[in-house]
mmCIF file of C-alpha atoms in Angstrom:
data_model
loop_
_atom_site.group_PDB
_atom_site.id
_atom_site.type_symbol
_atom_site.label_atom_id
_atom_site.label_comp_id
_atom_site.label_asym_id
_atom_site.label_seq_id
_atom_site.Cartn_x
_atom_site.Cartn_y
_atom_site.Cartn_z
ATOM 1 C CA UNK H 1 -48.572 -105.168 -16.349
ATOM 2 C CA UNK H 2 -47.826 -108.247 -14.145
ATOM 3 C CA UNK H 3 -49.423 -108.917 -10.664
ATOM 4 C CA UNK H 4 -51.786 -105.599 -11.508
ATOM 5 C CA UNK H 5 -54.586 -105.445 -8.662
ATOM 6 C CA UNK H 6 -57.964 -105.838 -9.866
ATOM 7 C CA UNK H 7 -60.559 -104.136 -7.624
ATOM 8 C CA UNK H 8 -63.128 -107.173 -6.635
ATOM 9 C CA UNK H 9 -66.859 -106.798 -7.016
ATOM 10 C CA UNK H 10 -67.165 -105.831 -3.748
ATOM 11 C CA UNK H 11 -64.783 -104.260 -0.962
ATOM 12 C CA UNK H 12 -63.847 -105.592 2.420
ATOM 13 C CA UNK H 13 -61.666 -104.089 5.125
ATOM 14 C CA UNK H 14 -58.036 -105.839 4.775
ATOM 15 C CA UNK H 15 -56.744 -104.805 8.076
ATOM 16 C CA UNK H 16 -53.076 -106.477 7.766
ATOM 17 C CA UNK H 17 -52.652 -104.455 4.690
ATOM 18 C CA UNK H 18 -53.049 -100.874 5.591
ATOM 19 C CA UNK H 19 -49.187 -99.613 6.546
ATOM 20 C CA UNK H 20 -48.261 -97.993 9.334
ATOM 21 C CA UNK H 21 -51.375 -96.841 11.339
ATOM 22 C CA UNK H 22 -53.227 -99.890 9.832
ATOM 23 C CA UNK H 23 -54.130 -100.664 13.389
ATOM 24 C CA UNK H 24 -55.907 -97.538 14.001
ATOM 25 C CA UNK H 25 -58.256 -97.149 10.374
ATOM 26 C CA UNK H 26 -61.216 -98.583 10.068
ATOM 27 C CA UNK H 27 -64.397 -98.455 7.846
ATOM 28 C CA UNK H 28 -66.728 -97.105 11.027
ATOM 29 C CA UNK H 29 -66.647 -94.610 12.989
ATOM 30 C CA UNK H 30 -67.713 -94.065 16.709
ATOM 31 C CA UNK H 31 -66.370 -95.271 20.347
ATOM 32 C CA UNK H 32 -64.826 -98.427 20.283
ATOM 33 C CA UNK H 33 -65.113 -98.335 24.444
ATOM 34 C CA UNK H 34 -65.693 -96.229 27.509
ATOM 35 C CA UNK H 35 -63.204 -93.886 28.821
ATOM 36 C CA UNK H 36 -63.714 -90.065 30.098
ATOM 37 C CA UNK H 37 -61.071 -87.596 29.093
ATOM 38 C CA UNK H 38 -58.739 -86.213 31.808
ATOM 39 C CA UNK H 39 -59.943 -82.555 32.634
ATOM 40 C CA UNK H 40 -56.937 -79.283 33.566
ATOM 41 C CA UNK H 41 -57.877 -76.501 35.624
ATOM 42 C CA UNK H 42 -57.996 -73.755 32.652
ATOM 43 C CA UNK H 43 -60.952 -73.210 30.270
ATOM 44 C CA UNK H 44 -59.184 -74.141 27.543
ATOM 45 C CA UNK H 45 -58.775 -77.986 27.171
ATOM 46 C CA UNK H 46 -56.644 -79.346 24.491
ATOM 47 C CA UNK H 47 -56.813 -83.248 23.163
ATOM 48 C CA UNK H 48 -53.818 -83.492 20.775
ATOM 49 C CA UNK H 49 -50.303 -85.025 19.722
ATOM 50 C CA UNK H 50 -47.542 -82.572 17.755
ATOM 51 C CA UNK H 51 -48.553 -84.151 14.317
ATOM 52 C CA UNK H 52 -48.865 -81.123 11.792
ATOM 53 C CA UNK H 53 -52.263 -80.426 12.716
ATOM 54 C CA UNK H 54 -51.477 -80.938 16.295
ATOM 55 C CA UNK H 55 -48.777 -78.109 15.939
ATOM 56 C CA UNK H 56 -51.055 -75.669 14.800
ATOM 57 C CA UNK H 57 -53.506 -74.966 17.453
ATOM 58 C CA UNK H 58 -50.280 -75.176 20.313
ATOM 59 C CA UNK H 59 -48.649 -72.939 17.698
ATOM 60 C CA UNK H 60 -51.227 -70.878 18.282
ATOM 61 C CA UNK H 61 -52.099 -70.752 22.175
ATOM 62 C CA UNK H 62 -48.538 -70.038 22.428
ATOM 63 C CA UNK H 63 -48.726 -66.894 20.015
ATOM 64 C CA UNK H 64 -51.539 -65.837 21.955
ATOM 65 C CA UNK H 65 -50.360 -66.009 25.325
ATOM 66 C CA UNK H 66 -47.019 -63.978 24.193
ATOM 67 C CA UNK H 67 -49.684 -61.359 23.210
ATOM 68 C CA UNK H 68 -50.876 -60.924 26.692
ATOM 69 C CA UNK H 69 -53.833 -62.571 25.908
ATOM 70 C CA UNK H 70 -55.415 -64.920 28.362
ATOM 71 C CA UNK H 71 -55.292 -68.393 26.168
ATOM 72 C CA UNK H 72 -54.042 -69.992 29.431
ATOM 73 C CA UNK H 73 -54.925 -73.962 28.107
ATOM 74 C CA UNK H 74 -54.581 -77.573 29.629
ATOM 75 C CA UNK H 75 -53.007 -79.634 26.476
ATOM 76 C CA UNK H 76 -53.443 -83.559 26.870
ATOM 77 C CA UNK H 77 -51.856 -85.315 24.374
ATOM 78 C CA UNK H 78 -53.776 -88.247 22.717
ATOM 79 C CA UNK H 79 -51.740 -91.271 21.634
ATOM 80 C CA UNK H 80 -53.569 -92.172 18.410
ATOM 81 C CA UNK H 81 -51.212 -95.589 17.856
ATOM 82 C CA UNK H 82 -53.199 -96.982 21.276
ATOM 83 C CA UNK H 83 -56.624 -95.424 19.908
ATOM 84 C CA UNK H 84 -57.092 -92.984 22.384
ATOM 85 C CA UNK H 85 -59.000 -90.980 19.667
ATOM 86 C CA UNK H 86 -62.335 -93.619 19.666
ATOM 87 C CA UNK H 87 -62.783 -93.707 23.443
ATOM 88 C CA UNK H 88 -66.418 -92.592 24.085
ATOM 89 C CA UNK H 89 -64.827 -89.342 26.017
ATOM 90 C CA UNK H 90 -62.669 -88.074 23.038
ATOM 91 C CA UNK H 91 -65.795 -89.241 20.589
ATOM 92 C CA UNK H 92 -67.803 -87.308 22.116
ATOM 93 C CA UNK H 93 -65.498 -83.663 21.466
ATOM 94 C CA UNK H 94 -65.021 -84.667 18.162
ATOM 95 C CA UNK H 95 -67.645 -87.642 16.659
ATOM 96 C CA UNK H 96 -64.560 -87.609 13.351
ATOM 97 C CA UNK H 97 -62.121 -89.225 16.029
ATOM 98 C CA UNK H 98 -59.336 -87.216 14.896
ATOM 99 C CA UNK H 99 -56.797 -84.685 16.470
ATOM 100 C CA UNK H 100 -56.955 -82.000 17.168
ATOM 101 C CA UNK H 101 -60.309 -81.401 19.773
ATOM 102 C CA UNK H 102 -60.776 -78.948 22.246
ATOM 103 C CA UNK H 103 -63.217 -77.717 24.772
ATOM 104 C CA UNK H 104 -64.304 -74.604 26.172
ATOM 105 C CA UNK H 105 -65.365 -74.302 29.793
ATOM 106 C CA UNK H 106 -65.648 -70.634 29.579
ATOM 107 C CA UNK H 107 -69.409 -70.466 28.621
ATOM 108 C CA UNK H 108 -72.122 -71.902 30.601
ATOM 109 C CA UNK H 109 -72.356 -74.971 28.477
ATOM 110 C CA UNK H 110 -69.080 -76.783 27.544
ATOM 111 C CA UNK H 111 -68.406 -75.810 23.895
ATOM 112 C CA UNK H 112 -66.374 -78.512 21.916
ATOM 113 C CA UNK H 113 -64.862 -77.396 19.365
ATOM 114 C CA UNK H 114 -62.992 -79.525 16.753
ATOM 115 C CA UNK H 115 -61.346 -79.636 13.270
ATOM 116 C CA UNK H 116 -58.037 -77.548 13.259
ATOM 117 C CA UNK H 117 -59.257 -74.823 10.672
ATOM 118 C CA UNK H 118 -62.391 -74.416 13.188
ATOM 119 C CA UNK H 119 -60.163 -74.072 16.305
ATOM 120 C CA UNK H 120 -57.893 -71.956 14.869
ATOM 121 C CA UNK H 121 -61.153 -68.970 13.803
ATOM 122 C CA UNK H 122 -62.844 -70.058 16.879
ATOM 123 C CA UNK H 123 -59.685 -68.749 18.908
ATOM 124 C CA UNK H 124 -58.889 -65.963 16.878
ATOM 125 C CA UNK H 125 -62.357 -64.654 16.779
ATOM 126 C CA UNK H 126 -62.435 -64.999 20.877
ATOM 127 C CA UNK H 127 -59.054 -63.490 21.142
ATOM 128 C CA UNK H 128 -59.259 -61.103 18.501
ATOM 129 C CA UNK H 129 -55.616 -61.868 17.162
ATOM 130 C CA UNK H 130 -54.447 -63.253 13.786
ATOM 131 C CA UNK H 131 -57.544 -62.475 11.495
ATOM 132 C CA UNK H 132 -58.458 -58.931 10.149
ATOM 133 C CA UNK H 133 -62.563 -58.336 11.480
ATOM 134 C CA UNK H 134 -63.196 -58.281 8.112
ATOM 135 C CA UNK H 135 -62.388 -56.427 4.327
ATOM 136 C CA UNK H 136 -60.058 -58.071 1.793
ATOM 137 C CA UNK H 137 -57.317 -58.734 4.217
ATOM 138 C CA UNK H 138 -59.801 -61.058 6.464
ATOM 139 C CA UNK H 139 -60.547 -62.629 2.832
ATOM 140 C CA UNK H 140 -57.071 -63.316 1.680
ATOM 141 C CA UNK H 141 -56.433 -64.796 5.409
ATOM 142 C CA UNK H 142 -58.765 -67.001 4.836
ATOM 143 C CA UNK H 143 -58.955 -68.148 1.294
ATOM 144 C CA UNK H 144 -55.785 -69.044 1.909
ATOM 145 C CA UNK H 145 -56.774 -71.434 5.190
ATOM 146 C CA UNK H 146 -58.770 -73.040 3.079
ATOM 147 C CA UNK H 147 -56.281 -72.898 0.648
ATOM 148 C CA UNK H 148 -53.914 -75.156 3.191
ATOM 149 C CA UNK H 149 -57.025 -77.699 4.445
ATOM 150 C CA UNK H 150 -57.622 -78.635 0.603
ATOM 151 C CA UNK H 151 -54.025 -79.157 -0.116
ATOM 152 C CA UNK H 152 -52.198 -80.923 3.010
ATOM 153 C CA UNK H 153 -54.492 -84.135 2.706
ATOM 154 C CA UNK H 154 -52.477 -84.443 -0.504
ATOM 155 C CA UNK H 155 -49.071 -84.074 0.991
ATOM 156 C CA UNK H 156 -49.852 -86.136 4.391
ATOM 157 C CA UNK H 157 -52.298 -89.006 2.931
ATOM 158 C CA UNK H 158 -51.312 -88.422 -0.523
ATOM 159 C CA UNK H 159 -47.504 -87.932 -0.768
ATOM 160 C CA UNK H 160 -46.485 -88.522 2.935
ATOM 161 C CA UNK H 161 -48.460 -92.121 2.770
ATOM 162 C CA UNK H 162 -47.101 -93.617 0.065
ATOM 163 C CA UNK H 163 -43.300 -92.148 0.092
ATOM 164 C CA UNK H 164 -42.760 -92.892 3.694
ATOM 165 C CA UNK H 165 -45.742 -95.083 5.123
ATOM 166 C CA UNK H 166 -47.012 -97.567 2.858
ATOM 167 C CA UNK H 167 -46.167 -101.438 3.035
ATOM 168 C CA UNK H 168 -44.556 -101.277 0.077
ATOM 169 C CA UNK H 169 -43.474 -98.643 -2.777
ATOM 170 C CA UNK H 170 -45.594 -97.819 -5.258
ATOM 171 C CA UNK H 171 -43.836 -96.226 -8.269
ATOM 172 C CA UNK H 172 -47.635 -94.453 -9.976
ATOM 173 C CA UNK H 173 -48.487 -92.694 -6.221
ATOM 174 C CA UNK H 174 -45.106 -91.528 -5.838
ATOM 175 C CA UNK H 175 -44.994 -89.623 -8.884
ATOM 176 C CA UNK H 176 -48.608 -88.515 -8.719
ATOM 177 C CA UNK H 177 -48.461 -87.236 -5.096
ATOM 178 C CA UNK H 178 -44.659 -85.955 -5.853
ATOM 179 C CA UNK H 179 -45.833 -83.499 -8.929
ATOM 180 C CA UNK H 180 -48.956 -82.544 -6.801
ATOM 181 C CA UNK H 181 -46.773 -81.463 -3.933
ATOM 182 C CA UNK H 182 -44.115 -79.818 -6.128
ATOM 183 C CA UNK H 183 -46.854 -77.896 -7.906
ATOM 184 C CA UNK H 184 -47.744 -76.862 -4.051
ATOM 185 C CA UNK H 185 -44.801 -75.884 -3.292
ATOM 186 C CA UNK H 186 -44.483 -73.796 -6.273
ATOM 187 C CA UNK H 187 -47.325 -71.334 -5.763
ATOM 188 C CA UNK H 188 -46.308 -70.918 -2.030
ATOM 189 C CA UNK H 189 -43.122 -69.797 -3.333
ATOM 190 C CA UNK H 190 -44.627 -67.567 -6.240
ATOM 191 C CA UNK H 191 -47.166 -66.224 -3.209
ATOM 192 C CA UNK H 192 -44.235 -65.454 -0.619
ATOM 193 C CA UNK H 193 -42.332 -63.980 -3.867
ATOM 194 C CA UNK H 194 -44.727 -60.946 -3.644
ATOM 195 C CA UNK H 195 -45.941 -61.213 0.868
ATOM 196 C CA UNK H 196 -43.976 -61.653 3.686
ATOM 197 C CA UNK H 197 -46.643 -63.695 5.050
ATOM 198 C CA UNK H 198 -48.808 -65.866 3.647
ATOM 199 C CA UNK H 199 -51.998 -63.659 3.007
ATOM 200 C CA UNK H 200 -50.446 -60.894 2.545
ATOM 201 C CA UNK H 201 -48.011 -58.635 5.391
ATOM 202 C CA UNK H 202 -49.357 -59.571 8.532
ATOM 203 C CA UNK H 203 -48.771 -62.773 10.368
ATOM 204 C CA UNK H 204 -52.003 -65.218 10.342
ATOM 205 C CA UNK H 205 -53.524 -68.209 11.330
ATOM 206 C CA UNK H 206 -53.109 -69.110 7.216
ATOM 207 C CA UNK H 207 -49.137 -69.268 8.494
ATOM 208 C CA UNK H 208 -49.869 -70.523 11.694
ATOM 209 C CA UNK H 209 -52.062 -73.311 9.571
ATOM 210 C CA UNK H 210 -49.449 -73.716 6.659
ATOM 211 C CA UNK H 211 -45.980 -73.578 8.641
ATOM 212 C CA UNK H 212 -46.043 -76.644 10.396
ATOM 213 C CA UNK H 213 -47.503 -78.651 7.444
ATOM 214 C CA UNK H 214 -45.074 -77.087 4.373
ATOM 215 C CA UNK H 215 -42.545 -74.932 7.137
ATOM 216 C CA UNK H 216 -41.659 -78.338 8.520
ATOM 217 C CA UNK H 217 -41.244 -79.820 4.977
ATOM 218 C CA UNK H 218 -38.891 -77.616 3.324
ATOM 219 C CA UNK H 219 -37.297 -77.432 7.450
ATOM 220 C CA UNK H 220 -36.391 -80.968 6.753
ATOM 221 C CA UNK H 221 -39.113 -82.214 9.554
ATOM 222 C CA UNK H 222 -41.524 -84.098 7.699
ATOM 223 C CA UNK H 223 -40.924 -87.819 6.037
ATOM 224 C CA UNK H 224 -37.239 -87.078 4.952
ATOM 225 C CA UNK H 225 -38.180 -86.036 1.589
ATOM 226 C CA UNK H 226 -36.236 -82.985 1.827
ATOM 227 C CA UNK H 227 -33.888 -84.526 -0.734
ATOM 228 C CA UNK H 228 -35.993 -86.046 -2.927
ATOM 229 C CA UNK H 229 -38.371 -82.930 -3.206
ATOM 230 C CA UNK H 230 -35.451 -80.371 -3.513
ATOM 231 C CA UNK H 231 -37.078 -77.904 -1.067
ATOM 232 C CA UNK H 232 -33.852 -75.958 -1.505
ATOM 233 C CA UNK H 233 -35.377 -74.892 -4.834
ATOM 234 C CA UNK H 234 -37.661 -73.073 -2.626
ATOM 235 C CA UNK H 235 -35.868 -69.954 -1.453
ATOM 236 C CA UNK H 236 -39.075 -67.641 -0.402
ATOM 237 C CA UNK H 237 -40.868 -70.399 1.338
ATOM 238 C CA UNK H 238 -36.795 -71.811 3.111
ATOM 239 C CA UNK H 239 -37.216 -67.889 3.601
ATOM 240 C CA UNK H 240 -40.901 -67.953 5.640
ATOM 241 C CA UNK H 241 -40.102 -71.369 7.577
ATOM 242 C CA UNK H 242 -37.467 -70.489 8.520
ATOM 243 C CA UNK H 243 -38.665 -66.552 10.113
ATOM 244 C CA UNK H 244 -41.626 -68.450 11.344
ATOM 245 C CA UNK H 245 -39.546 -71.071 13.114
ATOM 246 C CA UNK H 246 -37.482 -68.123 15.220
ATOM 247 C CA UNK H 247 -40.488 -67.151 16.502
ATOM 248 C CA UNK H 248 -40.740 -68.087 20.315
ATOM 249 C CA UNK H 249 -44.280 -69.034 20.120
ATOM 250 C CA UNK H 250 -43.673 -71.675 17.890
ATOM 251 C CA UNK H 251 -40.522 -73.318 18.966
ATOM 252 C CA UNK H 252 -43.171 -73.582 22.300
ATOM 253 C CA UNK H 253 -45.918 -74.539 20.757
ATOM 254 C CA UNK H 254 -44.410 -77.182 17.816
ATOM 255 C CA UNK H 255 -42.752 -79.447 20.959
ATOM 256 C CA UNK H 256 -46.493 -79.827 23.319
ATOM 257 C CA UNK H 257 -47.578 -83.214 23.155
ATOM 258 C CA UNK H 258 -44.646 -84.151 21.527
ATOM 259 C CA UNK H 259 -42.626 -87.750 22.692
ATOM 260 C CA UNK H 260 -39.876 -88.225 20.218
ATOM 261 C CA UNK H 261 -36.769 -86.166 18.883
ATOM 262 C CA UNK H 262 -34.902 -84.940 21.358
ATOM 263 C CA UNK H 263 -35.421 -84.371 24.832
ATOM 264 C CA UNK H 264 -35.867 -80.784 24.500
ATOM 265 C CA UNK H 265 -38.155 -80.877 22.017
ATOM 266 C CA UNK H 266 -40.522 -83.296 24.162
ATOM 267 C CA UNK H 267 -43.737 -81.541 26.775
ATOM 268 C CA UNK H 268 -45.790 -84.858 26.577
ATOM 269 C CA UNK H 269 -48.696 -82.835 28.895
ATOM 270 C CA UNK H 270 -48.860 -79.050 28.818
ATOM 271 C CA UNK H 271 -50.771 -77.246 32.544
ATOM 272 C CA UNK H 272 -48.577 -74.050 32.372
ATOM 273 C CA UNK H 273 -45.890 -72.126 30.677
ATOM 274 C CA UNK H 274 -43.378 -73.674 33.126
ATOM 275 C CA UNK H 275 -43.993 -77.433 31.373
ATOM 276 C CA UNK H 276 -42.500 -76.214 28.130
ATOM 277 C CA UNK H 277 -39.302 -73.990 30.051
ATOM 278 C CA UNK H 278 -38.242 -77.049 32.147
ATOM 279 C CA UNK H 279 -37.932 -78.930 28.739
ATOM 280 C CA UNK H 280 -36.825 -76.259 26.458
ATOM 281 C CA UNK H 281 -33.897 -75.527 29.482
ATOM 282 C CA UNK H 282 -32.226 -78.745 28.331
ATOM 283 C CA UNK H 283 -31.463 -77.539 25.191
ATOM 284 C CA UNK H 284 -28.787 -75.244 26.704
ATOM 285 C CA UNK H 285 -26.807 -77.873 29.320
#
């Protein structure tokens, strides 16, 4: 092959040659300066931005709160493209410097909590809501949460980095990350085949996890690869996103900390349920 790359001896950081968010990686982690996070009234304080992990723990304050439960939550979004993320305030939620963090004022000592998969158990366990207590129904729930956190790195820095991010297009990734995503895609469908849900009959954080990572896919949401991938191939899982999309809770929750699309689908800060009504009001005039 002409003009193949040959790894040198040793590795340094190119940082004009990263893509996209080549501003923002880095080889090191920790504050890059001093800045205190901005602090709501409720014990529940979200540091976030509607990405597809963002979604999922609005997505889920939002399910909780149309439960009657009292998941009342400040949500703060955190611009990642100006680094907000490796200020010493948000470094010291979550040390990883990634969305989404959150803290919980509700115990004598603040209790940070971070990692979406963590948030999402650490809520339902509080609020007893979305997980069985335990027996194979808490297990399926589960496995398949785990299930989602060892798959989406492989459609968002796998498939959704080089189709849609990446300087330039690089036919080997593609097609690796494609059949990896199709194979995905597959055994969601195969799963919803046989469950309404993803673990099984009863709604979950494994959906609440999984819809706004593969929901928004095969929705049409995420890199415009809905083409390309032939979601419509997918009729149980067009089936799930879509049931799990006319849910209230998470046409609230997908649009916190959100600041593109359209104007109703943007609540840059969330304080109380009237944020997301003013903006979801505009959808009707």
């Amino acid at each position: 092959m002409e003009n193949q790359f040959v790894p040198p001896k040793i590795w340094t950081h190119d940082a004009e040659n990263g893509g996209k968010w080549a501003n923002i990686n880095r080889p090191v982690s920790g504050a890059t300066y001093e800045k205190a996070l901005p602090v709501g009234e409720h014990d529940l304080q979200l540091y976030s931005l509607a990405t597809p992990n963002g979604q999922k723990i609005t997505i889920m304050l939002e399910e909780l709160l149309a439960l009657g439960k009292d998941a009342e939550y400040d949500a703060h979004i955190v611009q990642i493209g100006e680094a907000v993320q490796f200020s010493s305030g948000f470094v010291e939620v979550n040390p990883n410097s990634k969305i989404p963090a959150m803290i919980d004022k509700s115990n004598e000592e603040t209790n940070p909590i971070f990692e979406s998969a963590s948030i999402l158990v650490y809520l339902a366990e509080k609020f007893d809501a979305f997980l069985p207590k335990s027996g194979t129904k808490r297990t399926q729930v589960m496995n398949w949460l785990f299930w989602l956190h060892g798959s989406a790195p492989y459609l968002g820095g796998g498939f959704g980095h080089f189709y849609a991010y990446a300087p330039e297009k690089f036919e080997y990734p593609i097609n690796r990350f494609t059949m990896e995503i199709k194979r995905q895609l597959d055994l969601l469908d195969k799963q919803l085949a046989k469950n309404e849900f993803i673990a099984g009959d009863e709604y979950s954080i494994a959906d609440i996890a999984t819809w706004p990572w593969y929901g928004n896919l095969v929705l049409g949401a995420l890199y415009e690869a809905k083409d390309f991938l032939q979601v419509d191939e997918y009729a149980n899982v067009q089936r799930w996103a879509k049931a799990i999309l006319d849910r209230p809770a998470v046409r609230r929750g997908r649009i916190v900390n959100r600041t593109w699309g359209e104007p109703w689908e943007q609540v840059e800060n969330r304080h109380s349920a009237a944020d997301i009504d003013k903006v979801l009001a505009l959808k009707s005039k």
